[in-house]
Amino acid sequence: MSSRRELIARVRQAILGGREAGLAELAGIAAKTRLGTLFSLLLDTDALVRWRAVTAFGAAMADIAAVRLEDARDVWRNLMWRVNEESGNIGWGIPECMGETLAVCPALAADYHRVLVSYVQDMEGDCTFIDHAPLRRGAWWAVARLAEAAPELAAHGLKEITAALGDCDPAARGLACLALARIKPDPSRTLLAALSALEQDTAAFELYDGWQLAETTVAAQAGAALAALRRCG
């Protein structure tokens, strides 16, 4: 077995355990070395491994940024290239890694939150919008993750988030609800009405909470968003 295969197996085993123990185990591996392995695990056959690789990716980026911020910016630019259609990559897991990175690296979030939001902005002449719905679903998760850590930055995409309540993809609708619950914008009648309508939407989708993957429904997320907005309204 090659050393690379051994490293992939080690990292995979670590993230299949508990969060604290798993991330502590990975911290013993040089951050830049971790990244290469985690890129591979973004394509793992196990969905939970793929998602936990996203969390571990963010932790590695935080370690890199703490030592030299410019090195973390270099990796971010590589992520941007990977998600660009012109790179020839499909980009699976990359938007999620972007969202996790911005959530744990405030300095990068301040610089690049608008870039992240642009992936869900379908604007004429905009070349960053992700038009492949399954891949865009990852971008919606990323926006909701940013909203958890820095709601004021995610609010730059409030127009798109609100519009996504009517998206044909259940995951996009549900993640938009989650983002709204975290941003807590002024609860206009129109917004409350849209969320209320989604309380009847029983479409299911999988939601990753930072270590676990569980099924939820659009209705559940809409109800949670309504409760959050009414508390602050």
Coordinates of N, CA and C in Angstrom, one line a residue:
M1 N 0.8 -1.2 0.0 CA 0.0 0.0 0.0 C 0.9 1.3 0.0
S2 N 0.6 2.2 -0.9 CA 1.4 3.4 -1.0 C 1.2 4.3 0.2
S3 N 2.1 5.2 0.5 CA 1.9 6.1 1.6 C 0.7 7.0 1.4
R4 N 0.4 7.4 0.2 CA -0.8 8.2 -0.1 C -2.1 7.4 0.3
R5 N -2.1 6.2 -0.1 CA -3.3 5.4 0.2 C -3.4 5.2 1.7
E6 N -2.3 5.0 2.4 CA -2.3 4.9 3.8 C -2.8 6.2 4.5
L7 N -2.4 7.3 3.9 CA -2.8 8.6 4.5 C -4.3 8.8 4.3
I8 N -4.8 8.4 3.1 CA -6.3 8.5 2.9 C -7.0 7.7 3.8
A9 N -6.5 6.4 4.0 CA -7.2 5.5 5.0 C -7.2 6.1 6.4
R10 N -6.1 6.7 6.8 CA -5.9 7.2 8.1 C -6.9 8.4 8.3
V11 N -7.0 9.3 7.4 CA -7.9 10.4 7.5 C -9.3 10.0 7.5
R12 N -9.6 9.0 6.6 CA -11.0 8.5 6.5 C -11.4 7.9 7.8
Q13 N -10.5 7.1 8.4 CA -10.9 6.5 9.7 C -11.1 7.5 10.8
A14 N -10.3 8.5 10.8 CA -10.4 9.6 11.8 C -11.7 10.3 11.7
I15 N -12.2 10.6 10.5 CA -13.4 11.4 10.4 C -14.7 10.5 10.6
L16 N -14.5 9.2 10.6 CA -15.6 8.3 10.9 C -15.9 8.1 12.4
G17 N -15.0 8.7 13.2 CA -15.2 8.6 14.7 C -15.9 9.9 15.2
G18 N -15.6 10.2 16.4 CA -16.2 11.4 17.0 C -15.6 12.6 16.5
R19 N -16.3 13.7 16.6 CA -15.9 15.0 16.0 C -14.6 15.5 16.7
E20 N -14.6 15.6 18.0 CA -13.4 16.1 18.7 C -12.2 15.2 18.5
A21 N -12.4 13.9 18.7 CA -11.3 13.0 18.6 C -10.8 12.9 17.1
G22 N -11.7 13.0 16.2 CA -11.3 12.9 14.8 C -10.5 14.1 14.3
L23 N -11.0 15.3 14.7 CA -10.3 16.5 14.3 C -9.0 16.6 15.0
A24 N -8.9 16.1 16.2 CA -7.7 16.2 17.0 C -6.6 15.2 16.3
E25 N -7.1 14.1 15.9 CA -6.2 13.2 15.2 C -5.7 13.8 13.9
L26 N -6.5 14.5 13.2 CA -6.1 15.1 11.9 C -5.2 16.3 12.1
A27 N -5.3 16.9 13.3 CA -4.4 18.1 13.6 C -3.0 17.7 13.7
G28 N -2.7 16.4 13.8 CA -1.3 15.9 13.8 C -0.7 15.8 12.5
I29 N -1.5 16.0 11.5 CA -1.0 15.9 10.1 C -0.9 17.4 9.6
A30 N 0.2 17.7 8.9 CA 0.4 19.0 8.3 C -0.8 19.5 7.6
A31 N -1.3 20.7 7.8 CA -2.6 21.2 7.2 C -2.6 21.1 5.7
K32 N -1.5 21.4 5.0 CA -1.5 21.4 3.6 C -1.5 19.9 3.1
T33 N -0.9 19.0 3.8 CA -1.0 17.6 3.5 C -2.4 17.1 3.6
R34 N -3.1 17.5 4.7 CA -4.4 17.1 4.9 C -5.3 17.5 3.7
L35 N -5.1 18.7 3.2 CA -6.0 19.2 2.2 C -6.0 18.3 0.9
G36 N -4.9 17.9 0.5 CA -4.8 17.0 -0.7 C -5.6 15.7 -0.4
T37 N -5.5 15.2 0.8 CA -6.2 13.9 1.1 C -7.7 14.2 1.1
L38 N -8.1 15.3 1.7 CA -9.5 15.7 1.9 C -10.2 16.0 0.5
F39 N -9.4 16.5 -0.4 CA -10.0 16.7 -1.8 C -10.4 15.3 -2.3
S40 N -9.6 14.3 -2.1 CA -9.9 12.9 -2.5 C -11.2 12.4 -1.9
L41 N -11.3 12.7 -0.6 CA -12.4 12.2 0.2 C -13.7 12.9 -0.1
L42 N -13.7 14.0 -0.8 CA -14.9 14.7 -1.2 C -15.6 13.9 -2.3
L43 N -14.9 12.9 -2.8 CA -15.5 12.0 -3.8 C -15.7 10.6 -3.3
D44 N -15.7 10.4 -2.0 CA -15.9 9.1 -1.4 C -17.3 8.6 -1.6
T45 N -17.4 7.3 -1.6 CA -18.7 6.7 -1.9 C -19.7 6.8 -0.7
D46 N -19.2 7.1 0.5 CA -20.0 7.3 1.7 C -20.3 8.8 1.8
A47 N -21.6 9.1 1.8 CA -22.0 10.5 1.9 C -21.5 11.2 3.2
L48 N -21.5 10.4 4.3 CA -21.1 11.0 5.6 C -19.6 11.3 5.6
V49 N -18.8 10.5 4.9 CA -17.4 10.7 4.8 C -17.2 12.0 4.0
R50 N -17.9 12.1 2.9 CA -17.8 13.3 2.0 C -18.1 14.6 2.8
W51 N -19.2 14.6 3.6 CA -19.5 15.7 4.4 C -18.5 16.0 5.5
R52 N -18.1 15.0 6.2 CA -17.1 15.3 7.3 C -15.8 15.7 6.7
A53 N -15.5 15.3 5.5 CA -14.3 15.9 4.8 C -14.4 17.4 4.7
V54 N -15.6 17.9 4.4 CA -15.8 19.3 4.3 C -15.5 20.0 5.7
T55 N -16.0 19.4 6.8 CA -15.7 20.0 8.1 C -14.2 20.0 8.4
A56 N -13.5 18.9 8.0 CA -12.1 18.7 8.3 C -11.3 19.7 7.3
F57 N -11.8 19.9 6.2 CA -11.2 20.9 5.2 C -11.2 22.3 5.9
G58 N -12.3 22.7 6.4 CA -12.4 24.0 7.1 C -11.4 24.1 8.2
A59 N -11.3 23.0 9.0 CA -10.3 23.1 10.1 C -8.9 23.2 9.6
A60 N -8.6 22.5 8.5 CA -7.2 22.7 7.9 C -7.0 24.1 7.4
M61 N -8.0 24.7 6.8 CA -7.9 26.0 6.3 C -7.7 27.0 7.5
A62 N -8.4 26.8 8.6 CA -8.2 27.7 9.7 C -6.8 27.6 10.3
D63 N -6.2 26.4 10.2 CA -4.8 26.2 10.7 C -3.9 26.9 9.8
I64 N -4.1 26.8 8.5 CA -3.2 27.5 7.5 C -3.3 29.0 7.7
A65 N -4.6 29.5 7.8 CA -4.8 31.0 7.9 C -4.1 31.5 9.2
A66 N -4.1 30.7 10.3 CA -3.5 31.2 11.5 C -2.0 31.3 11.4
V67 N -1.4 30.6 10.5 CA 0.1 30.7 10.3 C 0.4 31.8 9.3
R68 N -0.3 31.7 8.2 CA 0.0 32.7 7.1 C -1.3 32.9 6.3
L69 N -2.0 34.0 6.4 CA -3.2 34.2 5.8 C -3.1 34.1 4.3
E70 N -2.0 34.6 3.7 CA -1.9 34.6 2.3 C -1.9 33.2 1.7
D71 N -1.4 32.2 2.5 CA -1.4 30.8 2.0 C -2.8 30.3 1.9
A72 N -3.7 30.7 2.9 CA -5.1 30.4 2.9 C -5.8 31.0 1.7
R73 N -5.4 32.2 1.4 CA -6.0 32.9 0.2 C -5.6 32.2 -1.1
D74 N -4.4 31.6 -1.1 CA -4.0 30.9 -2.3 C -4.9 29.6 -2.5
V75 N -5.2 29.0 -1.4 CA -6.0 27.8 -1.4 C -7.5 28.2 -1.9
W76 N -7.9 29.3 -1.3 CA -9.3 29.8 -1.7 C -9.3 30.0 -3.2
R77 N -8.3 30.7 -3.7 CA -8.3 30.9 -5.2 C -8.3 29.6 -6.0
N78 N -7.7 28.6 -5.4 CA -7.7 27.3 -6.1 C -9.1 26.7 -6.0
L79 N -9.8 26.9 -4.9 CA -11.2 26.5 -4.9 C -12.1 27.2 -5.9
M80 N -11.8 28.5 -6.1 CA -12.6 29.2 -7.1 C -12.3 28.6 -8.5
W81 N -11.1 28.3 -8.7 CA -10.8 27.7 -10.0 C -11.4 26.3 -10.2
R82 N -11.5 25.5 -9.2 CA -12.0 24.2 -9.2 C -13.5 24.2 -9.5
V83 N -14.2 25.3 -9.0 CA -15.7 25.3 -9.2 C -16.0 26.0 -10.5
N84 N -15.0 26.6 -11.2 CA -15.3 27.3 -12.5 C -15.4 26.2 -13.6
E85 N -16.4 26.3 -14.4 CA -16.6 25.4 -15.5 C -15.4 25.3 -16.4
E86 N -14.6 26.4 -16.6 CA -13.5 26.4 -17.5 C -12.4 25.5 -17.0
S87 N -12.4 25.2 -15.7 CA -11.3 24.3 -15.1 C -11.4 22.9 -15.6
G88 N -12.6 22.5 -16.1 CA -12.8 21.1 -16.5 C -13.2 20.2 -15.3
N89 N -13.3 20.7 -14.1 CA -13.7 20.0 -13.0 C -15.2 20.0 -12.8
I90 N -15.7 19.0 -12.2 CA -17.2 19.0 -11.8 C -17.4 19.8 -10.6
G91 N -16.5 19.8 -9.7 CA -16.6 20.6 -8.5 C -17.3 20.1 -7.3
W92 N -17.6 18.8 -7.3 CA -18.3 18.2 -6.2 C -17.7 18.5 -4.9
G93 N -18.4 19.0 -3.9 CA -17.9 19.3 -2.6 C -17.2 20.6 -2.4
I94 N -16.9 21.2 -3.5 CA -16.1 22.5 -3.5 C -16.9 23.7 -2.9
P95 N -18.1 23.9 -3.3 CA -18.9 25.0 -2.7 C -19.0 24.8 -1.2
E96 N -19.2 23.5 -0.8 CA -19.4 23.3 0.6 C -18.1 23.6 1.4
C97 N -16.9 23.2 0.8 CA -15.6 23.6 1.4 C -15.5 25.1 1.5
M98 N -16.0 25.8 0.5 CA -15.9 27.3 0.5 C -16.7 27.8 1.7
G99 N -17.9 27.3 1.9 CA -18.8 27.8 2.9 C -18.2 27.5 4.3
E100 N -17.7 26.3 4.5 CA -17.1 25.9 5.8 C -15.8 26.8 6.0
T101 N -15.0 27.0 5.0 CA -13.8 27.8 5.2 C -14.2 29.2 5.6
L102 N -15.2 29.8 5.0 CA -15.5 31.2 5.4 C -16.1 31.2 6.8
A103 N -16.8 30.1 7.2 CA -17.4 30.1 8.5 C -16.4 30.0 9.6
V104 N -15.2 29.4 9.3 CA -14.2 29.3 10.4 C -13.0 30.2 10.2
C105 N -13.0 31.0 9.1 CA -11.9 31.9 8.9 C -12.5 33.3 8.7
P106 N -12.7 34.1 9.7 CA -13.4 35.4 9.6 C -12.7 36.3 8.6
A107 N -11.3 36.3 8.6 CA -10.6 37.2 7.7 C -10.9 36.9 6.2
L108 N -11.0 35.6 5.9 CA -11.4 35.2 4.5 C -12.8 35.5 4.2
A109 N -13.7 35.3 5.2 CA -15.1 35.6 5.1 C -15.3 37.1 4.7
A110 N -14.6 38.0 5.3 CA -14.7 39.4 5.1 C -14.3 39.7 3.6
D111 N -13.3 39.0 3.1 CA -12.8 39.2 1.7 C -13.7 38.5 0.7
Y112 N -14.2 37.4 0.9 CA -14.8 36.5 -0.1 C -16.2 36.2 0.0
H113 N -17.0 36.7 1.0 CA -18.4 36.3 1.1 C -19.2 36.7 -0.1
R114 N -18.9 37.8 -0.8 CA -19.6 38.1 -2.0 C -19.4 37.1 -3.1
V115 N -18.2 36.6 -3.1 CA -17.9 35.5 -4.1 C -18.7 34.3 -3.9
L116 N -18.8 33.9 -2.6 CA -19.7 32.7 -2.3 C -21.1 33.0 -2.7
V117 N -21.7 34.1 -2.4 CA -23.0 34.5 -2.7 C -23.3 34.5 -4.2
S118 N -22.2 34.9 -5.0 CA -22.4 35.0 -6.4 C -22.7 33.6 -7.1
Y119 N -22.4 32.6 -6.4 CA -22.6 31.2 -7.0 C -24.1 30.9 -7.0
V120 N -24.9 31.6 -6.3 CA -26.4 31.4 -6.3 C -27.1 32.6 -6.9
Q121 N -26.4 33.6 -7.5 CA -27.0 34.7 -8.1 C -27.0 34.6 -9.6
D122 N -28.2 34.4 -10.1 CA -28.4 34.2 -11.5 C -28.7 35.5 -12.2
M123 N -27.6 36.2 -12.5 CA -27.6 37.6 -13.0 C -27.1 37.6 -14.4
E124 N -27.7 38.4 -15.3 CA -27.2 38.5 -16.7 C -25.8 38.9 -16.7
G125 N -25.0 38.2 -17.4 CA -23.6 38.6 -17.6 C -22.7 38.1 -16.5
D126 N -23.3 37.4 -15.5 CA -22.5 36.9 -14.3 C -22.0 35.5 -14.7
C127 N -20.7 35.3 -14.7 CA -20.2 34.0 -15.1 C -19.9 33.1 -13.9
T128 N -20.2 33.5 -12.7 CA -20.0 32.6 -11.5 C -21.2 31.8 -11.1
F129 N -22.4 32.1 -11.5 CA -23.6 31.4 -11.1 C -23.4 29.9 -11.5
I130 N -23.7 29.0 -10.5 CA -23.7 27.6 -10.8 C -25.0 27.2 -11.3
D131 N -25.1 26.8 -12.6 CA -26.3 26.5 -13.2 C -26.7 25.0 -13.1
H132 N -25.8 24.2 -12.6 CA -26.1 22.8 -12.4 C -26.7 22.6 -11.0
A133 N -28.0 22.3 -11.0 CA -28.8 22.3 -9.7 C -28.2 21.4 -8.6
P134 N -27.7 20.2 -8.9 CA -27.1 19.4 -7.8 C -25.9 20.0 -7.2
L135 N -25.1 20.7 -8.0 CA -23.9 21.3 -7.5 C -24.2 22.6 -6.8
R136 N -25.3 23.3 -7.3 CA -25.7 24.5 -6.7 C -26.3 24.3 -5.3
R137 N -26.8 23.1 -5.1 CA -27.3 22.7 -3.8 C -26.2 22.8 -2.7
G138 N -25.0 22.5 -3.1 CA -23.9 22.6 -2.2 C -23.6 24.1 -1.9
A139 N -23.8 24.9 -2.9 CA -23.6 26.4 -2.7 C -24.7 26.9 -1.7
W140 N -25.9 26.4 -1.8 CA -26.9 26.8 -0.8 C -26.6 26.4 0.6
W141 N -26.0 25.2 0.7 CA -25.6 24.8 2.1 C -24.5 25.7 2.5
A142 N -23.6 26.1 1.6 CA -22.5 26.9 2.0 C -23.0 28.3 2.5
V143 N -24.0 28.8 1.8 CA -24.5 30.1 2.2 C -25.2 30.0 3.6
A144 N -25.9 28.9 3.8 CA -26.5 28.7 5.1 C -25.5 28.5 6.2
R145 N -24.4 27.9 5.9 CA -23.3 27.7 6.8 C -22.6 29.1 7.2
L146 N -22.4 29.9 6.2 CA -21.9 31.2 6.4 C -22.9 32.0 7.3
A147 N -24.2 31.9 7.0 CA -25.2 32.6 7.8 C -25.2 32.2 9.3
E148 N -24.7 30.9 9.5 CA -24.6 30.5 10.9 C -23.5 31.2 11.6
A149 N -22.4 31.4 10.9 CA -21.2 32.0 11.5 C -21.2 33.5 11.4
A150 N -21.6 34.1 10.3 CA -21.6 35.5 10.1 C -22.9 35.9 9.3
P151 N -24.0 36.0 10.0 CA -25.3 36.3 9.3 C -25.3 37.7 8.6
E152 N -24.5 38.6 9.1 CA -24.5 39.9 8.5 C -23.8 39.8 7.1
L153 N -22.9 38.9 6.9 CA -22.2 38.7 5.6 C -23.1 37.9 4.6
A154 N -23.7 36.9 5.2 CA -24.7 36.1 4.3 C -25.9 36.9 3.9
A155 N -26.2 38.0 4.6 CA -27.3 38.8 4.3 C -27.2 39.5 2.9
H156 N -25.9 39.6 2.4 CA -25.7 40.1 1.1 C -26.4 39.3 0.0
G157 N -26.8 38.1 0.3 CA -27.5 37.3 -0.6 C -29.0 37.1 -0.3
L158 N -29.5 38.1 0.6 CA -30.9 37.9 1.0 C -31.9 37.9 -0.1
K159 N -31.7 38.6 -1.1 CA -32.6 38.6 -2.2 C -32.7 37.2 -2.9
E160 N -31.6 36.6 -3.1 CA -31.5 35.3 -3.7 C -32.0 34.2 -2.8
I161 N -31.7 34.4 -1.5 CA -32.2 33.4 -0.5 C -33.7 33.4 -0.5
T162 N -34.3 34.6 -0.4 CA -35.7 34.7 -0.4 C -36.4 34.1 -1.7
A163 N -35.8 34.4 -2.8 CA -36.3 33.9 -4.1 C -36.2 32.3 -4.1
A164 N -35.2 31.8 -3.4 CA -35.0 30.3 -3.4 C -36.1 29.6 -2.7
L165 N -36.9 30.3 -1.9 CA -38.1 29.6 -1.3 C -39.0 29.0 -2.3
G166 N -38.9 29.5 -3.5 CA -39.8 29.0 -4.6 C -39.0 28.1 -5.6
D167 N -37.8 27.7 -5.2 CA -36.9 26.9 -6.1 C -37.6 25.5 -6.3
C168 N -37.3 24.9 -7.4 CA -37.9 23.6 -7.7 C -37.2 22.4 -7.0
D169 N -36.0 22.7 -6.4 CA -35.2 21.8 -5.7 C -35.6 21.8 -4.2
P170 N -36.1 20.8 -3.6 CA -36.5 20.8 -2.2 C -35.3 21.2 -1.3
A171 N -34.1 20.7 -1.5 CA -33.0 21.1 -0.7 C -32.7 22.6 -0.8
A172 N -32.8 23.2 -1.9 CA -32.6 24.6 -2.0 C -33.7 25.4 -1.2
R173 N -34.9 24.9 -1.3 CA -36.0 25.6 -0.5 C -35.7 25.5 1.0
G174 N -35.3 24.2 1.4 CA -35.1 24.0 2.8 C -33.9 24.7 3.3
L175 N -32.8 24.8 2.5 CA -31.6 25.5 2.9 C -31.8 27.0 3.0
A176 N -32.7 27.5 2.1 CA -33.0 28.9 2.1 C -33.7 29.2 3.4
C177 N -34.6 28.4 3.8 CA -35.3 28.5 5.1 C -34.3 28.6 6.2
L178 N -33.3 27.6 6.2 CA -32.3 27.6 7.3 C -31.5 28.9 7.3
A179 N -31.1 29.3 6.1 CA -30.3 30.6 6.1 C -31.1 31.7 6.6
L180 N -32.4 31.8 6.3 CA -33.3 32.9 6.8 C -33.4 32.8 8.4
A181 N -33.5 31.6 8.9 CA -33.6 31.4 10.3 C -32.3 32.0 11.0
R182 N -31.2 31.9 10.3 CA -29.9 32.3 10.9 C -29.7 33.8 10.7
I183 N -30.1 34.3 9.5 CA -29.9 35.7 9.3 C -30.9 36.6 10.1
K184 N -32.1 36.1 10.2 CA -33.2 36.8 10.9 C -33.4 38.2 10.3
P185 N -33.8 38.3 9.1 CA -34.1 39.6 8.5 C -35.4 40.1 9.0
D186 N -35.7 41.4 8.8 CA -36.9 42.0 9.2 C -38.1 41.1 8.6
P187 N -39.0 40.6 9.4 CA -40.0 39.7 8.9 C -41.2 40.4 8.2
S188 N -41.0 40.7 6.9 CA -42.1 41.4 6.1 C -43.2 40.4 6.0
R189 N -44.4 41.0 5.7 CA -45.6 40.1 5.5 C -45.4 39.1 4.3
T190 N -44.7 39.6 3.3 CA -44.5 38.8 2.1 C -43.6 37.6 2.5
L191 N -42.6 37.8 3.2 CA -41.7 36.8 3.6 C -42.4 35.8 4.6
L192 N -43.1 36.3 5.5 CA -43.8 35.4 6.5 C -44.8 34.6 5.7
A193 N -45.5 35.1 4.7 CA -46.5 34.4 3.9 C -45.8 33.3 3.1
A194 N -44.6 33.6 2.6 CA -43.9 32.6 1.8 C -43.5 31.4 2.7
L195 N -43.0 31.7 3.9 CA -42.6 30.7 4.8 C -43.8 29.9 5.3
S196 N -44.9 30.6 5.6 CA -46.1 29.9 6.0 C -46.6 28.9 5.0
A197 N -46.5 29.3 3.7 CA -46.9 28.4 2.7 C -46.1 27.1 2.6
L198 N -44.8 27.3 3.0 CA -43.9 26.1 2.9 C -44.0 25.2 4.1
E199 N -44.8 25.6 5.1 CA -45.1 24.7 6.3 C -45.9 23.5 5.8
Q200 N -46.4 23.6 4.6 CA -47.2 22.4 4.1 C -46.3 21.6 3.1
D201 N -45.1 22.0 2.9 CA -44.2 21.3 2.0 C -43.5 20.2 2.7
T202 N -43.9 19.0 2.4 CA -43.4 17.8 3.1 C -42.2 17.2 2.3
A203 N -41.7 17.8 1.3 CA -40.6 17.3 0.6 C -39.4 17.1 1.5
A204 N -38.7 16.0 1.4 CA -37.6 15.7 2.3 C -36.2 15.9 1.6
F205 N -35.2 16.2 2.4 CA -33.9 16.3 1.9 C -32.9 16.0 3.1
E206 N -31.7 15.7 2.7 CA -30.7 15.4 3.8 C -30.0 16.7 4.2
L207 N -29.8 16.9 5.5 CA -29.2 18.1 6.0 C -28.0 17.7 6.9
Y208 N -26.8 18.3 6.6 CA -25.6 18.1 7.4 C -25.5 19.2 8.4
D209 N -25.3 18.8 9.7 CA -25.2 19.8 10.7 C -23.8 20.1 11.2
G210 N -22.8 19.6 10.6 CA -21.4 19.9 11.0 C -20.7 18.6 11.4
W211 N -21.5 17.5 11.6 CA -20.9 16.2 11.8 C -21.8 15.1 11.5
Q212 N -23.1 15.3 11.6 CA -24.1 14.3 11.4 C -25.0 14.7 10.2
L213 N -25.5 13.6 9.5 CA -26.3 13.8 8.3 C -27.7 13.2 8.6
A214 N -28.7 14.0 8.5 CA -30.0 13.4 8.9 C -31.1 14.0 7.9
E215 N -32.2 13.2 7.7 CA -33.2 13.7 6.8 C -34.1 14.7 7.5
T216 N -34.5 15.7 6.8 CA -35.4 16.7 7.3 C -36.4 17.0 6.2
T217 N -37.3 18.0 6.4 CA -38.3 18.4 5.4 C -38.2 19.9 5.2
V218 N -38.7 20.3 4.1 CA -38.8 21.8 3.9 C -39.8 22.3 4.9
A219 N -40.8 21.6 5.2 CA -41.8 22.1 6.2 C -41.2 22.3 7.6
A220 N -40.3 21.4 8.0 CA -39.6 21.6 9.3 C -38.7 22.8 9.3
Q221 N -38.0 23.0 8.2 CA -37.1 24.2 8.2 C -37.9 25.5 8.0
A222 N -39.0 25.4 7.3 CA -39.8 26.6 7.2 C -40.4 27.0 8.6
G223 N -40.9 26.0 9.3 CA -41.4 26.2 10.6 C -40.4 26.8 11.6
A224 N -39.2 26.3 11.5 CA -38.1 26.8 12.4 C -37.7 28.3 12.0
A225 N -37.8 28.6 10.7 CA -37.5 29.9 10.2 C -38.6 30.9 10.7
L226 N -39.8 30.5 10.6 CA -40.9 31.3 11.1 C -40.8 31.6 12.5
A227 N -40.5 30.6 13.3 CA -40.3 30.8 14.8 C -39.2 31.8 15.1
A228 N -38.1 31.7 14.3 CA -36.9 32.5 14.5 C -37.3 34.0 14.2
L229 N -38.0 34.2 13.1 CA -38.3 35.5 12.6 C -39.3 36.2 13.5
R230 N -40.3 35.4 14.0 CA -41.3 35.9 14.9 C -40.7 36.3 16.3
R231 N -39.7 35.6 16.7 CA -39.0 36.0 18.0 C -38.3 37.3 17.9
C232 N -37.8 37.6 16.7 CA -37.0 38.9 16.5 C -37.9 40.0 15.9
G233 N -39.1 39.7 15.5 CA -40.0 40.7 14.9 C -40.7 41.6 15.8

